Amino acid sequence: MSLLIVAYFGGVLTILSPCILPVLPFVFARAGRPFVSSTLPMLGGMAITFASVATLAAVGGSWAVHVNEYGRYAAIALLALFGVTLISSRAAAILTGPIVALGNRLLSRSGKPGEGESSGKSFVLGVATGLLWAPCAGPILGLVLTGAALQGANVETTLLLLAYSAGAATSLAVALLVGGRVFALMKQSLGSGEWVRRGLGAAVLTGVTAIALGLDTGVLARLSISGTTTIEQSLLDRFKARTTTSSVEVAGNSMSLAADDARQGFSSGLPVEGQFPSLDGAVEWLNSPPLSSEQLRGKVVLVDFWTYSCINCIRTVPYVRAWAEKYKDQGLVVIGVHSPEFAFEKKIDNVKEAIDDFKIGYPVAIDNDFKIWRAFQNSYWPAHYFIDAKGQVRHHHFGEGDYAQSEKVIQDLLAEAGALKSTAAMVKPDSAGAEIAPDLRNIRSSETYIGYQRASNFISPEGLNADVAQNYTMAEPNLNEWGLTGMWTVGAERGTLNQSGGTIAYRFSARDLHLVLGPDEKRGPVRFQVTVDGKPPGKNHGADVDENGIGTVKETRLYQLVRQTGNVAERTFEVRFLDPGVQAFVFTFG
């Protein structure tokens, strides 16, 4: 229920996002009409259609992409016709043939008193609007869609999407009520509603043009990078911390703990959040034989949910590794639960290589079927769960950061168990490359997926053609836009280069740029060269390329390709692959 409320308020906030602008004319064109018979059916049709299409996009295959694409074409044509009928009564009369009769009937054109208003007409207009609406994906919608992709089609996914779209419909309804009064005043001042109607028609056609050109997911999405994200993240943080308010307060009261606090009877004051869930269901255990929650009774346990190509997880690993080493002789057991985001992360050999690269020595459960994930009712990478010696969950933390607080929790639980021997200074791990903490003050670009299932801001004029080979081209991208050149096949999770010489370009603003890449197992390593603003990166090269931008994709993992030194500026990144077969998954930034 709490997550439904968060999703609803996330939808309400869309009224503040630039991505709502193209659909506003369709909504305001109904201003001044009866709420029950006109406004409500239209907003209901929009909400239901968006939720249905978003569910298909999150869990469907290429067939769902094609269905949605054809639906958008039909909706663009229908709403363009609607705009024309608003602008010109003569044009509307000409277009009253059978092919466009439905478009004409969407509006009672004369606006005469007593003219009927059909709920069905309004609902069809709402369906068309729902097919075209592409909200800027903030943290809340991103969480909902990620959950849908992980868990598949289910009632919870649909309810969350309906709650999100209902929130958007609510804010639009309020805006429409206010707008209706404004339009009524305009009609009175002008002495006629004719010019108001024509103005709305022009606005509708402008909105249709913007959507047809992709401006709703390009220019407007760029403007939304810092729009409602802060507010949405605050809502999520409140939701995630709903059961841990007291634990945060206690852990934050003091950042030091005297050694004699390990005396018998010490109580940290951390609340009990539940019992240690089952660790059953892992397909394999690395660095250890299988462990169970019963076996670990008497130990303080830190369970770390991670996946090896996730940049947030990569930046957390040095701290988890340092805690495991520092406190292993005092009773702490760290367990990594590797729950894959991409298909390649299900390959156990890939995970073994990652564990070696990250120098992870603690036990790792391979949770390819998400059984441990579901037992903990987890939804995040990374996620840390702290369990005391009695087998009780006492604290949890989602995402990066708050490392000192997390270590304080470990110390408190060890002290409760009478096992804490030393409180030496908090760990300061040696981090390098992608493990270094992000420069949050200068990040203006966000995670961007290559696969069509979650792709956004793609500007190659050919559009993303699902699961078919396509020769792509592109012009110079604007901020947070990207595109492909060369022969690529774009699947649900990745893009695969079919011929050498293909490129990926992205206009970004952040200190670090990372790209998850992998080679085709049958073709072997792929050589590549990176340029920044058309030149070799020089001192701005990432950990996986040299100053000339030269690198090689040898295994599937996250590659750090750019690290800006000095002042962070907006740059155009391009990587050209000198061999075919590379697979590209997702951009991340730091």
mmCIF file of N, CA, C and O in Angstrom, residues 67-107:
data_model
loop_
_atom_site.group_PDB
_atom_site.id
_atom_site.type_symbol
_atom_site.label_atom_id
_atom_site.label_comp_id
_atom_site.label_asym_id
_atom_site.label_seq_id
_atom_site.Cartn_x
_atom_site.Cartn_y
_atom_site.Cartn_z
ATOM 1 N N VAL A 67 3.499 -3.141 -31.673
ATOM 2 C CA VAL A 67 2.108 -2.783 -31.390
ATOM 3 C C VAL A 67 2.021 -1.350 -30.890
ATOM 4 O O VAL A 67 1.176 -0.556 -31.342
ATOM 5 N N ASN A 68 2.896 -0.989 -29.956
ATOM 6 C CA ASN A 68 2.881 0.371 -29.418
ATOM 7 C C ASN A 68 3.221 1.396 -30.498
ATOM 8 O O ASN A 68 2.645 2.482 -30.557
ATOM 9 N N GLU A 69 4.167 1.038 -31.382
ATOM 10 C CA GLU A 69 4.578 1.954 -32.448
ATOM 11 C C GLU A 69 3.405 2.255 -33.379
ATOM 12 O O GLU A 69 3.135 3.417 -33.712
ATOM 13 N N TYR A 70 2.675 1.205 -33.811
ATOM 14 C CA TYR A 70 1.536 1.417 -34.700
ATOM 15 C C TYR A 70 0.430 2.199 -33.988
ATOM 16 O O TYR A 70 -0.257 3.038 -34.595
ATOM 17 N N GLY A 71 0.249 1.917 -32.683
ATOM 18 C CA GLY A 71 -0.742 2.663 -31.922
ATOM 19 C C GLY A 71 -0.409 4.145 -31.857
ATOM 20 O O GLY A 71 -1.293 5.003 -31.939
ATOM 21 N N ARG A 72 0.875 4.472 -31.708
ATOM 22 C CA ARG A 72 1.297 5.883 -31.667
ATOM 23 C C ARG A 72 1.020 6.567 -33.009
ATOM 24 O O ARG A 72 0.573 7.709 -33.049
ATOM 25 N N TYR A 73 1.302 5.858 -34.113
ATOM 26 C CA TYR A 73 1.030 6.454 -35.429
ATOM 27 C C TYR A 73 -0.454 6.796 -35.572
ATOM 28 O O TYR A 73 -0.826 7.885 -36.047
ATOM 29 N N ALA A 74 -1.311 5.842 -35.175
ATOM 30 C CA ALA A 74 -2.752 6.070 -35.278
ATOM 31 C C ALA A 74 -3.182 7.230 -34.382
ATOM 32 O O ALA A 74 -4.004 8.069 -34.778
ATOM 33 N N ALA A 75 -2.606 7.292 -33.159
ATOM 34 C CA ALA A 75 -2.969 8.359 -32.234
ATOM 35 C C ALA A 75 -2.515 9.724 -32.748
ATOM 36 O O ALA A 75 -3.220 10.722 -32.614
ATOM 37 N N ILE A 76 -1.319 9.783 -33.343
ATOM 38 C CA ILE A 76 -0.825 11.047 -33.908
ATOM 39 C C ILE A 76 -1.766 11.535 -35.005
ATOM 40 O O ILE A 76 -2.134 12.716 -35.057
ATOM 41 N N ALA A 77 -2.168 10.615 -35.891
ATOM 42 C CA ALA A 77 -3.081 11.004 -36.966
ATOM 43 C C ALA A 77 -4.423 11.473 -36.406
ATOM 44 O O ALA A 77 -4.986 12.493 -36.849
ATOM 45 N N LEU A 78 -4.957 10.752 -35.419
ATOM 46 C CA LEU A 78 -6.251 11.087 -34.838
ATOM 47 C C LEU A 78 -6.228 12.451 -34.158
ATOM 48 O O LEU A 78 -7.119 13.284 -34.350
ATOM 49 N N LEU A 79 -5.175 12.721 -33.394
ATOM 50 C CA LEU A 79 -5.098 13.987 -32.658
ATOM 51 C C LEU A 79 -4.741 15.153 -33.581
ATOM 52 O O LEU A 79 -5.125 16.298 -33.318
ATOM 53 N N ALA A 80 -4.001 14.877 -34.654
ATOM 54 C CA ALA A 80 -3.754 15.926 -35.645
ATOM 55 C C ALA A 80 -5.071 16.348 -36.290
ATOM 56 O O ALA A 80 -5.343 17.546 -36.489
ATOM 57 N N LEU A 81 -5.900 15.373 -36.632
ATOM 58 C CA LEU A 81 -7.229 15.662 -37.178
ATOM 59 C C LEU A 81 -8.061 16.461 -36.187
ATOM 60 O O LEU A 81 -8.754 17.414 -36.546
ATOM 61 N N PHE A 82 -7.976 16.078 -34.927
ATOM 62 C CA PHE A 82 -8.689 16.796 -33.864
ATOM 63 C C PHE A 82 -8.271 18.257 -33.830
ATOM 64 O O PHE A 82 -9.089 19.173 -33.703
ATOM 65 N N GLY A 83 -6.946 18.518 -33.963
ATOM 66 C CA GLY A 83 -6.462 19.894 -33.956
ATOM 67 C C GLY A 83 -6.973 20.686 -35.143
ATOM 68 O O GLY A 83 -7.335 21.864 -35.017
ATOM 69 N N VAL A 84 -7.027 20.037 -36.316
ATOM 70 C CA VAL A 84 -7.523 20.724 -37.517
ATOM 71 C C VAL A 84 -8.981 21.123 -37.351
ATOM 72 O O VAL A 84 -9.396 22.222 -37.732
ATOM 73 N N THR A 85 -9.811 20.237 -36.776
ATOM 74 C CA THR A 85 -11.224 20.562 -36.591
ATOM 75 C C THR A 85 -11.425 21.720 -35.629
ATOM 76 O O THR A 85 -12.420 22.435 -35.713
ATOM 77 N N LEU A 86 -10.462 21.909 -34.716
ATOM 78 C CA LEU A 86 -10.546 23.048 -33.806
ATOM 79 C C LEU A 86 -10.232 24.355 -34.523
ATOM 80 O O LEU A 86 -10.842 25.397 -34.267
ATOM 81 N N ILE A 87 -9.249 24.314 -35.411
ATOM 82 C CA ILE A 87 -8.787 25.542 -36.067
ATOM 83 C C ILE A 87 -9.795 26.034 -37.107
ATOM 84 O O ILE A 87 -10.085 27.221 -37.208
ATOM 85 N N SER A 88 -10.342 25.104 -37.891
ATOM 86 C CA SER A 88 -11.169 25.526 -39.025
ATOM 87 C C SER A 88 -12.438 24.703 -39.130
ATOM 88 O O SER A 88 -12.375 23.486 -39.323
ATOM 89 N N SER A 89 -13.574 25.380 -39.018
ATOM 90 C CA SER A 89 -14.853 24.704 -39.218
ATOM 91 C C SER A 89 -15.000 24.247 -40.661
ATOM 92 O O SER A 89 -15.574 23.194 -40.936
ATOM 93 N N ARG A 90 -14.474 25.051 -41.613
ATOM 94 C CA ARG A 90 -14.562 24.669 -43.025
ATOM 95 C C ARG A 90 -13.756 23.403 -43.288
ATOM 96 O O ARG A 90 -14.222 22.485 -43.972
ATOM 97 N N ALA A 91 -12.527 23.358 -42.716
ATOM 98 C CA ALA A 91 -11.707 22.159 -42.896
ATOM 99 C C ALA A 91 -12.384 20.953 -42.260
ATOM 100 O O ALA A 91 -12.336 19.844 -42.795
ATOM 101 N N ALA A 92 -13.025 21.176 -41.120
ATOM 102 C CA ALA A 92 -13.721 20.081 -40.460
ATOM 103 C C ALA A 92 -14.846 19.554 -41.341
ATOM 104 O O ALA A 92 -15.097 18.351 -41.398
ATOM 105 N N ALA A 93 -15.529 20.472 -42.020
ATOM 106 C CA ALA A 93 -16.627 20.046 -42.884
ATOM 107 C C ALA A 93 -16.112 19.215 -44.057
ATOM 108 O O ALA A 93 -16.745 18.246 -44.481
ATOM 109 N N ILE A 94 -14.944 19.609 -44.611
ATOM 110 C CA ILE A 94 -14.367 18.866 -45.725
ATOM 111 C C ILE A 94 -13.948 17.470 -45.298
ATOM 112 O O ILE A 94 -14.023 16.500 -46.062
ATOM 113 N N LEU A 95 -13.490 17.370 -44.022
ATOM 114 C CA LEU A 95 -12.940 16.109 -43.525
ATOM 115 C C LEU A 95 -13.985 15.223 -42.860
ATOM 116 O O LEU A 95 -13.665 14.413 -42.004
ATOM 117 N N THR A 96 -15.234 15.402 -43.236
ATOM 118 C CA THR A 96 -16.289 14.616 -42.575
ATOM 119 C C THR A 96 -16.580 13.296 -43.266
ATOM 120 O O THR A 96 -17.605 12.672 -43.008
ATOM 121 N N GLY A 97 -15.678 12.856 -44.148
ATOM 122 C CA GLY A 97 -15.857 11.566 -44.811
ATOM 123 C C GLY A 97 -15.749 10.410 -43.821
ATOM 124 O O GLY A 97 -15.359 10.586 -42.674
ATOM 125 N N PRO A 98 -16.049 9.207 -44.256
ATOM 126 C CA PRO A 98 -16.036 8.026 -43.370
ATOM 127 C C PRO A 98 -14.680 7.777 -42.712
ATOM 128 O O PRO A 98 -14.608 7.349 -41.567
ATOM 129 N N ILE A 99 -13.582 8.042 -43.424
ATOM 130 C CA ILE A 99 -12.267 7.727 -42.879
ATOM 131 C C ILE A 99 -11.964 8.553 -41.631
ATOM 132 O O ILE A 99 -11.346 8.083 -40.687
ATOM 133 N N VAL A 100 -12.439 9.821 -41.610
ATOM 134 C CA VAL A 100 -12.102 10.713 -40.497
ATOM 135 C C VAL A 100 -13.315 11.073 -39.670
ATOM 136 O O VAL A 100 -13.289 12.019 -38.895
ATOM 137 N N ALA A 101 -14.402 10.333 -39.821
ATOM 138 C CA ALA A 101 -15.613 10.660 -39.071
ATOM 139 C C ALA A 101 -15.375 10.579 -37.569
ATOM 140 O O ALA A 101 -15.864 11.412 -36.800
ATOM 141 N N LEU A 102 -14.619 9.571 -37.150
ATOM 142 C CA LEU A 102 -14.335 9.437 -35.715
ATOM 143 C C LEU A 102 -13.587 10.657 -35.200
ATOM 144 O O LEU A 102 -13.897 11.169 -34.110
ATOM 145 N N GLY A 103 -12.635 11.168 -35.986
ATOM 146 C CA GLY A 103 -11.900 12.355 -35.545
ATOM 147 C C GLY A 103 -12.804 13.554 -35.393
ATOM 148 O O GLY A 103 -12.678 14.324 -34.439
ATOM 149 N N ASN A 104 -13.735 13.757 -36.341
ATOM 150 C CA ASN A 104 -14.654 14.891 -36.231
ATOM 151 C C ASN A 104 -15.545 14.772 -35.016
ATOM 152 O O ASN A 104 -15.857 15.754 -34.348
ATOM 153 N N ARG A 105 -15.994 13.561 -34.712
ATOM 154 C CA ARG A 105 -16.926 13.390 -33.603
ATOM 155 C C ARG A 105 -16.270 13.545 -32.247
ATOM 156 O O ARG A 105 -16.945 13.586 -31.230
ATOM 157 N N LEU A 106 -14.941 13.600 -32.196
ATOM 158 C CA LEU A 106 -14.261 13.785 -30.913
ATOM 159 C C LEU A 106 -14.546 15.149 -30.300
ATOM 160 O O LEU A 106 -14.302 15.375 -29.135
ATOM 161 N N LEU A 107 -15.019 16.079 -31.110
ATOM 162 C CA LEU A 107 -15.271 17.425 -30.601
ATOM 163 C C LEU A 107 -16.637 17.910 -31.054
ATOM 164 O O LEU A 107 -16.989 17.772 -32.210
#
